Amino acid sequence: MEIDLSKPILDLNERLATENRSVLDAHGVFVLDLMASPGAGKTSTILATIDALRDRYSIAVIEGDIASKVDAEKVKAHGIPAVQINTGGACHLESDMIKRAIAALPLDELDLIIIENVGNLVCPTDFYLGENAKVMILSVPEGHDKPYKYPGIFQISEAVILNKVDTMSVFDFNEEEFTAEVNTLNPKAPIFRIAATKGEGVAEWAEWLAARIDAAKASLSEKGAEAGS
Amino acid sequence: MEIDLSKPILDLNERLATENRSVLDAHGVFVLDLMASPGAGKTSTILATIDALRDRYSIAVIEGDIASKVDAEKVKAHGIPAVQINTGGACHLESDMIKRAIAALPLDELDLIIIENVGNLVCPTDFYLGENAKVMILSVPEGHDKPYKYPGIFQISEAVILNKVDTMSVFDFNEEEFTAEVNTLNPKAPIFRIAATKGEGVAEWAEWLAARIDAAKASLSEKGAEAGS
């Protein structure tokens, strides 16, 4: 017996994600979907990215977790609007959850929404949420062999952040092997080496993100000009 | 629209798991389902556990991964039979996969099968595979706040292994808060502090597991004696 239950769920998710994209485009908001294992440093990376870009962009955060609101509280303590989604058990965010979250945010005032997906290297890869880009974080303590074991997330990410590089000497992390395997799976994706809690390397990653935001805004303006002409 | 697709999948899984349990009981094999995030040290903990118990028990390993067979190769290099399951995308093992894996193992010769579930703190919690016990590993670099965010896995585990305790000084890990929260979620579960790659603390964990194996064997012998009397 074989039943593919994933198709109807994914089809509905895709439709709502496209609706999210239209709403976000209408307001000129760029959305980043940030994915990683539990404890890889998603929240620290978000806080460091906010520090790097808050003078240039108006930013909000959507926090996804099975339970708790500790991450949203950390972001709010940083003076940034945050919506917490508790999935209640689901291992990833879906576009209906994002639809409700963006309805709670002041889209007219925003340039960038960062979505912190549920800590997981598997489930989030299949779900388009209406974002402009998916980016993943791998942290050094997780080990250099993760691209072999979880190829999907490395393939779907536009960029790969390698976090906690300050702990490289503590762990047996073969960076050469890691880089080679990421390049094989996803030749176009840049790898940004950072230590989020110390701010190391964050500037390069933030510049890449800023360039993506500016390019998306320029593309929307062109379309707007064409539509208006 | 609301469709609960999880129930038929879980029902089928439960039925096959019970079948697995009967087969394993008939051969007197104890099964441990080991769960953790990617990179928490599941394979290292398995290798250290094998070293601690291989003189007393005959052991095999079932390795679950999205892709690759690197872990099964590590275990085989240790002189232990290993079956690799590649889920091809699924974020957890299911009992039909275990059914096929145990069919490939010499059950008559075994006392203990350790299942390394897919790296994930969410999906594996819902799936009974026919195991005697589920145990989870959290590693220090993942952070002490994980019980708040992933309560389900802490609640379903009979024991919690805290791995990489040798890196405690490198990370801002509040062990007191972690222990208190684990005790709140699951008052009966012991917490074993280990550094798997260095062998630290492994003896206490291995003794707990040995006691569980011996108790299960004794319980099966009693049942057998009753059935025969």
mmCIF file of N, CA and C in Angstrom, chain B residues 15-133:
data_model
loop_
_atom_site.group_PDB
_atom_site.id
_atom_site.type_symbol
_atom_site.label_atom_id
_atom_site.label_comp_id
_atom_site.label_asym_id
_atom_site.label_seq_id
_atom_site.Cartn_x
_atom_site.Cartn_y
_atom_site.Cartn_z
ATOM 1 N N ARG B 15 0.528 -0.352 14.339
ATOM 2 C CA ARG B 15 0.266 -1.765 14.105
ATOM 3 C C ARG B 15 1.568 -2.501 13.742
ATOM 4 N N LEU B 16 2.344 -1.913 12.825
ATOM 5 C CA LEU B 16 3.602 -2.545 12.414
ATOM 6 C C LEU B 16 4.616 -2.544 13.553
ATOM 7 N N ALA B 17 4.575 -1.513 14.388
ATOM 8 C CA ALA B 17 5.494 -1.441 15.530
ATOM 9 C C ALA B 17 5.212 -2.584 16.506
ATOM 10 N N THR B 18 3.922 -2.852 16.724
ATOM 11 C CA THR B 18 3.548 -3.942 17.627
ATOM 12 C C THR B 18 4.014 -5.282 17.059
ATOM 13 N N GLU B 19 3.917 -5.422 15.741
ATOM 14 C CA GLU B 19 4.444 -6.635 15.091
ATOM 15 C C GLU B 19 5.960 -6.748 15.292
ATOM 16 N N ASN B 20 6.664 -5.612 15.112
ATOM 17 C CA ASN B 20 8.118 -5.614 15.351
ATOM 18 C C ASN B 20 8.420 -6.076 16.771
ATOM 19 N N ARG B 21 7.646 -5.528 17.731
ATOM 20 C CA ARG B 21 7.862 -5.853 19.144
ATOM 21 C C ARG B 21 7.730 -7.362 19.375
ATOM 22 N N SER B 22 6.716 -7.987 18.759
ATOM 23 C CA SER B 22 6.515 -9.434 18.938
ATOM 24 C C SER B 22 7.704 -10.223 18.406
ATOM 25 N N VAL B 23 8.171 -9.850 17.217
ATOM 26 C CA VAL B 23 9.328 -10.533 16.622
ATOM 27 C C VAL B 23 10.547 -10.381 17.525
ATOM 28 N N LEU B 24 10.770 -9.166 18.026
ATOM 29 C CA LEU B 24 11.944 -8.897 18.862
ATOM 30 C C LEU B 24 11.850 -9.637 20.188
ATOM 31 N N ASP B 25 10.646 -9.661 20.784
ATOM 32 C CA ASP B 25 10.450 -10.399 22.038
ATOM 33 C C ASP B 25 10.726 -11.890 21.840
ATOM 34 N N ALA B 26 10.264 -12.424 20.702
ATOM 35 C CA ALA B 26 10.463 -13.847 20.429
ATOM 36 C C ALA B 26 11.952 -14.187 20.391
ATOM 37 N N HIS B 27 12.777 -13.216 20.025
ATOM 38 C CA HIS B 27 14.224 -13.442 19.968
ATOM 39 C C HIS B 27 14.960 -12.845 21.171
ATOM 40 N N GLY B 28 14.199 -12.268 22.103
ATOM 41 C CA GLY B 28 14.833 -11.689 23.300
ATOM 42 C C GLY B 28 15.765 -10.523 23.000
ATOM 43 N N VAL B 29 15.382 -9.699 22.029
ATOM 44 C CA VAL B 29 16.245 -8.569 21.655
ATOM 45 C C VAL B 29 15.684 -7.257 22.213
ATOM 46 N N PHE B 30 16.524 -6.516 22.925
ATOM 47 C CA PHE B 30 16.164 -5.202 23.456
ATOM 48 C C PHE B 30 16.488 -4.152 22.399
ATOM 49 N N VAL B 31 15.557 -3.196 22.215
ATOM 50 C CA VAL B 31 15.799 -2.151 21.207
ATOM 51 C C VAL B 31 15.743 -0.766 21.845
ATOM 52 N N LEU B 32 16.780 0.008 21.587
ATOM 53 C CA LEU B 32 16.868 1.395 22.045
ATOM 54 C C LEU B 32 16.695 2.318 20.835
ATOM 55 N N ASP B 33 15.759 3.281 20.939
ATOM 56 C CA ASP B 33 15.585 4.283 19.882
ATOM 57 C C ASP B 33 16.245 5.566 20.359
ATOM 58 N N LEU B 34 17.356 5.942 19.721
ATOM 59 C CA LEU B 34 18.152 7.086 20.153
ATOM 60 C C LEU B 34 17.849 8.292 19.258
ATOM 61 N N MET B 35 17.418 9.376 19.872
ATOM 62 C CA MET B 35 16.969 10.551 19.114
ATOM 63 C C MET B 35 17.793 11.781 19.508
ATOM 64 N N ALA B 36 18.012 12.683 18.554
ATOM 65 C CA ALA B 36 18.757 13.921 18.840
ATOM 66 C C ALA B 36 18.738 14.805 17.611
ATOM 67 N N SER B 37 19.186 16.047 17.791
ATOM 68 C CA SER B 37 19.388 16.969 16.671
ATOM 69 C C SER B 37 20.515 16.466 15.777
ATOM 70 N N PRO B 38 20.588 16.975 14.544
ATOM 71 C CA PRO B 38 21.776 16.703 13.734
ATOM 72 C C PRO B 38 23.023 17.194 14.479
ATOM 73 N N GLY B 39 24.030 16.356 14.532
ATOM 74 C CA GLY B 39 25.297 16.812 15.095
ATOM 75 C C GLY B 39 25.380 16.817 16.616
ATOM 76 N N ALA B 40 24.394 16.258 17.292
ATOM 77 C CA ALA B 40 24.433 16.228 18.760
ATOM 78 C C ALA B 40 25.377 15.139 19.272
ATOM 79 N N GLY B 41 25.747 14.230 18.374
ATOM 80 C CA GLY B 41 26.676 13.181 18.784
ATOM 81 C C GLY B 41 26.029 11.819 18.935
ATOM 82 N N LYS B 42 25.023 11.522 18.107
ATOM 83 C CA LYS B 42 24.363 10.215 18.202
ATOM 84 C C LYS B 42 25.342 9.085 17.881
ATOM 85 N N THR B 43 26.040 9.218 16.752
ATOM 86 C CA THR B 43 26.944 8.138 16.345
ATOM 87 C C THR B 43 28.084 7.970 17.346
ATOM 88 N N SER B 44 28.664 9.070 17.819
ATOM 89 C CA SER B 44 29.746 8.974 18.820
ATOM 90 C C SER B 44 29.242 8.311 20.087
ATOM 91 N N THR B 45 28.016 8.650 20.501
ATOM 92 C CA THR B 45 27.453 8.045 21.716
ATOM 93 C C THR B 45 27.222 6.556 21.509
ATOM 94 N N ILE B 46 26.760 6.187 20.313
ATOM 95 C CA ILE B 46 26.555 4.765 20.013
ATOM 96 C C ILE B 46 27.895 4.020 20.064
ATOM 97 N N LEU B 47 28.928 4.597 19.460
ATOM 98 C CA LEU B 47 30.238 3.935 19.467
ATOM 99 C C LEU B 47 30.759 3.782 20.899
ATOM 100 N N ALA B 48 30.586 4.810 21.714
ATOM 101 C CA ALA B 48 31.049 4.746 23.106
ATOM 102 C C ALA B 48 30.237 3.722 23.900
ATOM 103 N N THR B 49 28.937 3.630 23.602
ATOM 104 C CA THR B 49 28.069 2.670 24.298
ATOM 105 C C THR B 49 28.446 1.233 23.908
ATOM 106 N N ILE B 50 28.753 1.053 22.624
ATOM 107 C CA ILE B 50 29.222 -0.264 22.147
ATOM 108 C C ILE B 50 30.491 -0.664 22.903
ATOM 109 N N ASP B 51 31.440 0.265 22.997
ATOM 110 C CA ASP B 51 32.688 -0.032 23.711
ATOM 111 C C ASP B 51 32.430 -0.447 25.154
ATOM 112 N N ALA B 52 31.442 0.206 25.782
ATOM 113 C CA ALA B 52 31.168 -0.073 27.194
ATOM 114 C C ALA B 52 30.450 -1.409 27.392
ATOM 115 N N LEU B 53 29.667 -1.843 26.387
ATOM 116 C CA LEU B 53 28.778 -2.994 26.607
ATOM 117 C C LEU B 53 29.062 -4.212 25.721
ATOM 118 N N ARG B 54 30.013 -4.112 24.801
ATOM 119 C CA ARG B 54 30.180 -5.200 23.827
ATOM 120 C C ARG B 54 30.659 -6.504 24.461
ATOM 121 N N ASP B 55 31.298 -6.443 25.648
ATOM 122 C CA ASP B 55 31.720 -7.678 26.301
ATOM 123 C C ASP B 55 30.535 -8.411 26.931
ATOM 124 N N ARG B 56 29.464 -7.675 27.235
ATOM 125 C CA ARG B 56 28.319 -8.284 27.907
ATOM 126 C C ARG B 56 27.177 -8.650 26.968
ATOM 127 N N TYR B 57 27.040 -7.871 25.888
ATOM 128 C CA TYR B 57 25.899 -8.073 24.978
ATOM 129 C C TYR B 57 26.358 -8.139 23.531
ATOM 130 N N SER B 58 25.580 -8.853 22.737
ATOM 131 C CA SER B 58 25.816 -8.866 21.298
ATOM 132 C C SER B 58 24.940 -7.756 20.691
ATOM 133 N N ILE B 59 25.588 -6.836 19.978
ATOM 134 C CA ILE B 59 24.937 -5.571 19.603
ATOM 135 C C ILE B 59 24.890 -5.389 18.088
ATOM 136 N N ALA B 60 23.796 -4.804 17.594
ATOM 137 C CA ALA B 60 23.733 -4.352 16.200
ATOM 138 C C ALA B 60 23.153 -2.946 16.181
ATOM 139 N N VAL B 61 23.344 -2.267 15.070
ATOM 140 C CA VAL B 61 22.896 -0.871 14.962
ATOM 141 C C VAL B 61 22.083 -0.685 13.688
ATOM 142 N N ILE B 62 20.967 0.060 13.808
ATOM 143 C CA ILE B 62 20.206 0.483 12.628
ATOM 144 C C ILE B 62 20.370 1.991 12.514
ATOM 145 N N GLU B 63 20.917 2.432 11.392
ATOM 146 C CA GLU B 63 21.213 3.846 11.186
ATOM 147 C C GLU B 63 20.151 4.480 10.300
ATOM 148 N N GLY B 64 19.511 5.531 10.783
ATOM 149 C CA GLY B 64 18.539 6.254 9.970
ATOM 150 C C GLY B 64 19.088 7.593 9.527
ATOM 151 N N ASP B 65 19.009 7.865 8.235
ATOM 152 C CA ASP B 65 19.442 9.161 7.719
ATOM 153 C C ASP B 65 18.611 9.492 6.487
ATOM 154 N N ILE B 66 18.479 10.766 6.205
ATOM 155 C CA ILE B 66 17.850 11.207 4.964
ATOM 156 C C ILE B 66 18.604 10.606 3.781
ATOM 157 N N ALA B 67 19.915 10.717 3.831
ATOM 158 C CA ALA B 67 20.771 10.231 2.745
ATOM 159 C C ALA B 67 22.121 9.843 3.347
ATOM 160 N N SER B 68 22.939 9.180 2.567
ATOM 161 C CA SER B 68 24.315 8.782 2.915
ATOM 162 C C SER B 68 24.364 7.530 3.780
ATOM 163 N N LYS B 69 25.537 6.921 3.831
ATOM 164 C CA LYS B 69 25.719 5.755 4.693
ATOM 165 C C LYS B 69 26.973 5.919 5.550
ATOM 166 N N VAL B 70 27.374 7.174 5.784
ATOM 167 C CA VAL B 70 28.605 7.404 6.538
ATOM 168 C C VAL B 70 28.542 6.850 7.951
ATOM 169 N N ASP B 71 27.352 6.937 8.601
ATOM 170 C CA ASP B 71 27.269 6.455 9.982
ATOM 171 C C ASP B 71 27.353 4.940 10.062
ATOM 172 N N ALA B 72 26.659 4.244 9.149
ATOM 173 C CA ALA B 72 26.718 2.782 9.154
ATOM 174 C C ALA B 72 28.150 2.321 8.921
ATOM 175 N N GLU B 73 28.867 3.050 8.078
ATOM 176 C CA GLU B 73 30.263 2.675 7.817
ATOM 177 C C GLU B 73 31.132 2.834 9.064
ATOM 178 N N LYS B 74 30.877 3.908 9.830
ATOM 179 C CA LYS B 74 31.620 4.110 11.085
ATOM 180 C C LYS B 74 31.361 2.958 12.052
ATOM 181 N N VAL B 75 30.100 2.528 12.145
ATOM 182 C CA VAL B 75 29.738 1.455 13.076
ATOM 183 C C VAL B 75 30.345 0.136 12.625
ATOM 184 N N LYS B 76 30.275 -0.137 11.311
ATOM 185 C CA LYS B 76 30.847 -1.385 10.787
ATOM 186 C C LYS B 76 32.357 -1.429 11.017
ATOM 187 N N ALA B 77 32.991 -0.262 10.900
ATOM 188 C CA ALA B 77 34.434 -0.187 11.155
ATOM 189 C C ALA B 77 34.747 -0.558 12.600
ATOM 190 N N HIS B 78 33.747 -0.480 13.458
ATOM 191 C CA HIS B 78 33.877 -0.843 14.869
ATOM 192 C C HIS B 78 33.618 -2.345 15.066
ATOM 193 N N GLY B 79 33.356 -3.064 13.971
ATOM 194 C CA GLY B 79 33.141 -4.509 14.056
ATOM 195 C C GLY B 79 31.750 -4.905 14.516
ATOM 196 N N ILE B 80 30.779 -4.054 14.259
ATOM 197 C CA ILE B 80 29.410 -4.286 14.715
ATOM 198 C C ILE B 80 28.498 -4.297 13.479
ATOM 199 N N PRO B 81 27.559 -5.276 13.393
ATOM 200 C CA PRO B 81 26.657 -5.256 12.233
ATOM 201 C C PRO B 81 25.798 -3.996 12.220
ATOM 202 N N ALA B 82 25.647 -3.405 11.043
ATOM 203 C CA ALA B 82 24.862 -2.175 10.927
ATOM 204 C C ALA B 82 24.033 -2.198 9.656
ATOM 205 N N VAL B 83 22.797 -1.747 9.768
ATOM 206 C CA VAL B 83 21.920 -1.595 8.606
ATOM 207 C C VAL B 83 21.648 -0.109 8.422
ATOM 208 N N GLN B 84 21.857 0.402 7.237
ATOM 209 C CA GLN B 84 21.574 1.818 6.972
ATOM 210 C C GLN B 84 20.203 1.942 6.329
ATOM 211 N N ILE B 85 19.358 2.792 6.899
ATOM 212 C CA ILE B 85 18.087 3.136 6.267
ATOM 213 C C ILE B 85 18.214 4.565 5.758
ATOM 214 N N ASN B 86 17.952 4.782 4.472
ATOM 215 C CA ASN B 86 17.873 6.148 3.961
ATOM 216 C C ASN B 86 16.399 6.473 3.760
ATOM 217 N N THR B 87 15.910 7.480 4.478
ATOM 218 C CA THR B 87 14.481 7.789 4.422
ATOM 219 C C THR B 87 14.117 8.545 3.151
ATOM 220 N N GLY B 88 15.125 9.046 2.457
ATOM 221 C CA GLY B 88 14.870 9.734 1.186
ATOM 222 C C GLY B 88 14.183 11.071 1.361
ATOM 223 N N GLY B 89 14.066 11.556 2.552
ATOM 224 C CA GLY B 89 13.440 12.857 2.776
ATOM 225 C C GLY B 89 12.648 12.906 4.068
ATOM 226 N N ALA B 90 12.134 11.758 4.523
ATOM 227 C CA ALA B 90 11.330 11.750 5.750
ATOM 228 C C ALA B 90 12.209 12.090 6.954
ATOM 229 N N CYS B 91 11.631 12.838 7.889
ATOM 230 C CA CYS B 91 12.393 13.396 9.007
ATOM 231 C C CYS B 91 12.431 12.463 10.207
ATOM 232 N N HIS B 92 12.028 11.228 10.051
ATOM 233 C CA HIS B 92 12.001 10.278 11.158
ATOM 234 C C HIS B 92 11.916 8.884 10.564
ATOM 235 N N LEU B 93 12.200 7.872 11.390
ATOM 236 C CA LEU B 93 12.023 6.486 10.969
ATOM 237 C C LEU B 93 10.590 6.058 11.258
ATOM 238 N N GLU B 94 10.086 5.103 10.482
ATOM 239 C CA GLU B 94 8.765 4.527 10.745
ATOM 240 C C GLU B 94 8.921 3.017 10.901
ATOM 241 N N SER B 95 7.873 2.394 11.439
ATOM 242 C CA SER B 95 8.042 0.997 11.836
ATOM 243 C C SER B 95 8.147 0.044 10.649
ATOM 244 N N ASP B 96 7.653 0.456 9.460
ATOM 245 C CA ASP B 96 7.845 -0.434 8.311
ATOM 246 C C ASP B 96 9.317 -0.487 7.892
ATOM 247 N N MET B 97 10.025 0.655 8.088
ATOM 248 C CA MET B 97 11.465 0.667 7.779
ATOM 249 C C MET B 97 12.217 -0.240 8.754
ATOM 250 N N ILE B 98 11.810 -0.191 10.033
ATOM 251 C CA ILE B 98 12.461 -1.024 11.056
ATOM 252 C C ILE B 98 12.172 -2.499 10.792
ATOM 253 N N LYS B 99 10.939 -2.774 10.341
ATOM 254 C CA LYS B 99 10.571 -4.155 10.017
ATOM 255 C C LYS B 99 11.541 -4.750 8.991
ATOM 256 N N ARG B 100 11.817 -3.950 7.933
ATOM 257 C CA ARG B 100 12.741 -4.435 6.898
ATOM 258 C C ARG B 100 14.165 -4.539 7.431
ATOM 259 N N ALA B 101 14.549 -3.592 8.294
ATOM 260 C CA ALA B 101 15.922 -3.603 8.834
ATOM 261 C C ALA B 101 16.142 -4.812 9.741
ATOM 262 N N ILE B 102 15.168 -5.128 10.619
ATOM 263 C CA ILE B 102 15.405 -6.263 11.541
ATOM 264 C C ILE B 102 15.378 -7.591 10.789
ATOM 265 N N ALA B 103 14.658 -7.611 9.652
ATOM 266 C CA ALA B 103 14.660 -8.828 8.836
ATOM 267 C C ALA B 103 16.058 -9.109 8.281
ATOM 268 N N ALA B 104 16.883 -8.070 8.197
ATOM 269 C CA ALA B 104 18.237 -8.220 7.647
ATOM 270 C C ALA B 104 19.276 -8.507 8.722
ATOM 271 N N LEU B 105 18.846 -8.592 9.986
ATOM 272 C CA LEU B 105 19.802 -8.782 11.083
ATOM 273 C C LEU B 105 19.673 -10.188 11.684
ATOM 274 N N PRO B 106 20.759 -10.747 12.209
ATOM 275 C CA PRO B 106 20.734 -12.096 12.824
ATOM 276 C C PRO B 106 20.152 -12.027 14.236
ATOM 277 N N LEU B 107 18.826 -11.930 14.344
ATOM 278 C CA LEU B 107 18.171 -11.668 15.634
ATOM 279 C C LEU B 107 18.504 -12.713 16.701
ATOM 280 N N ASP B 108 18.672 -13.974 16.286
ATOM 281 C CA ASP B 108 18.974 -15.029 17.258
ATOM 282 C C ASP B 108 20.276 -14.792 17.998
ATOM 283 N N GLU B 109 21.172 -14.080 17.348
ATOM 284 C CA GLU B 109 22.496 -13.864 17.947
ATOM 285 C C GLU B 109 22.578 -12.556 18.733
ATOM 286 N N LEU B 110 21.503 -11.751 18.711
ATOM 287 C CA LEU B 110 21.595 -10.390 19.269
ATOM 288 C C LEU B 110 20.914 -10.240 20.623
ATOM 289 N N ASP B 111 21.475 -9.323 21.452
ATOM 290 C CA ASP B 111 20.827 -8.921 22.706
ATOM 291 C C ASP B 111 20.273 -7.501 22.602
ATOM 292 N N LEU B 112 20.940 -6.679 21.814
ATOM 293 C CA LEU B 112 20.641 -5.247 21.798
ATOM 294 C C LEU B 112 20.748 -4.684 20.379
ATOM 295 N N ILE B 113 19.690 -3.977 19.971
ATOM 296 C CA ILE B 113 19.763 -3.198 18.728
ATOM 297 C C ILE B 113 19.615 -1.726 19.103
ATOM 298 N N ILE B 114 20.581 -0.921 18.667
ATOM 299 C CA ILE B 114 20.465 0.528 18.878
ATOM 300 C C ILE B 114 20.037 1.154 17.550
ATOM 301 N N ILE B 115 18.912 1.866 17.596
ATOM 302 C CA ILE B 115 18.446 2.572 16.404
ATOM 303 C C ILE B 115 18.886 4.022 16.510
ATOM 304 N N GLU B 116 19.627 4.506 15.519
ATOM 305 C CA GLU B 116 19.944 5.934 15.459
ATOM 306 C C GLU B 116 18.899 6.587 14.575
ATOM 307 N N ASN B 117 17.969 7.313 15.195
ATOM 308 C CA ASN B 117 16.908 7.946 14.424
ATOM 309 C C ASN B 117 17.472 9.116 13.603
ATOM 310 N N VAL B 118 16.681 9.649 12.671
ATOM 311 C CA VAL B 118 17.087 10.799 11.863
ATOM 312 C C VAL B 118 17.282 12.008 12.787
ATOM 313 N N GLY B 119 18.285 12.827 12.504
ATOM 314 C CA GLY B 119 18.582 13.987 13.342
ATOM 315 C C GLY B 119 17.438 14.973 13.347
ATOM 316 N N ASN B 120 16.710 15.031 14.480
ATOM 317 C CA ASN B 120 15.486 15.809 14.510
ATOM 318 C C ASN B 120 14.926 15.766 15.934
ATOM 319 N N LEU B 121 14.519 16.909 16.462
ATOM 320 C CA LEU B 121 13.941 16.927 17.817
ATOM 321 C C LEU B 121 12.422 16.870 17.808
ATOM 322 N N VAL B 122 11.827 16.711 16.626
ATOM 323 C CA VAL B 122 10.379 16.817 16.547
ATOM 324 C C VAL B 122 9.736 15.509 16.065
ATOM 325 N N CYS B 123 9.973 15.194 14.801
ATOM 326 C CA CYS B 123 9.236 14.110 14.153
ATOM 327 C C CYS B 123 9.370 12.746 14.830
ATOM 328 N N PRO B 124 10.575 12.348 15.289
ATOM 329 C CA PRO B 124 10.681 10.976 15.806
ATOM 330 C C PRO B 124 9.832 10.708 17.047
ATOM 331 N N THR B 125 9.420 11.764 17.759
ATOM 332 C CA THR B 125 8.706 11.557 19.025
ATOM 333 C C THR B 125 7.355 10.874 18.847
ATOM 334 N N ASP B 126 6.719 11.073 17.703
ATOM 335 C CA ASP B 126 5.365 10.544 17.504
ATOM 336 C C ASP B 126 5.334 9.088 17.049
ATOM 337 N N PHE B 127 6.484 8.530 16.679
ATOM 338 C CA PHE B 127 6.489 7.230 16.024
ATOM 339 C C PHE B 127 7.086 6.128 16.893
ATOM 340 N N TYR B 128 6.200 5.252 17.390
ATOM 341 C CA TYR B 128 6.631 4.046 18.097
ATOM 342 C C TYR B 128 7.126 3.074 17.034
ATOM 343 N N LEU B 129 8.312 2.512 17.252
ATOM 344 C CA LEU B 129 8.924 1.652 16.243
ATOM 345 C C LEU B 129 8.937 0.187 16.675
ATOM 346 N N GLY B 130 8.496 -0.051 17.936
ATOM 347 C CA GLY B 130 8.620 -1.380 18.523
ATOM 348 C C GLY B 130 9.775 -1.431 19.507
ATOM 349 N N GLU B 131 10.361 -0.279 19.823
ATOM 350 C CA GLU B 131 11.508 -0.216 20.740
ATOM 351 C C GLU B 131 11.081 -0.467 22.180
ATOM 352 N N ASN B 132 12.058 -0.809 23.040
ATOM 353 C CA ASN B 132 11.802 -0.914 24.476
ATOM 354 C C ASN B 132 11.893 0.444 25.146
ATOM 355 N N ALA B 133 12.786 1.290 24.633
ATOM 356 C CA ALA B 133 12.958 2.599 25.261
ATOM 357 C C ALA B 133 13.393 3.633 24.232
#
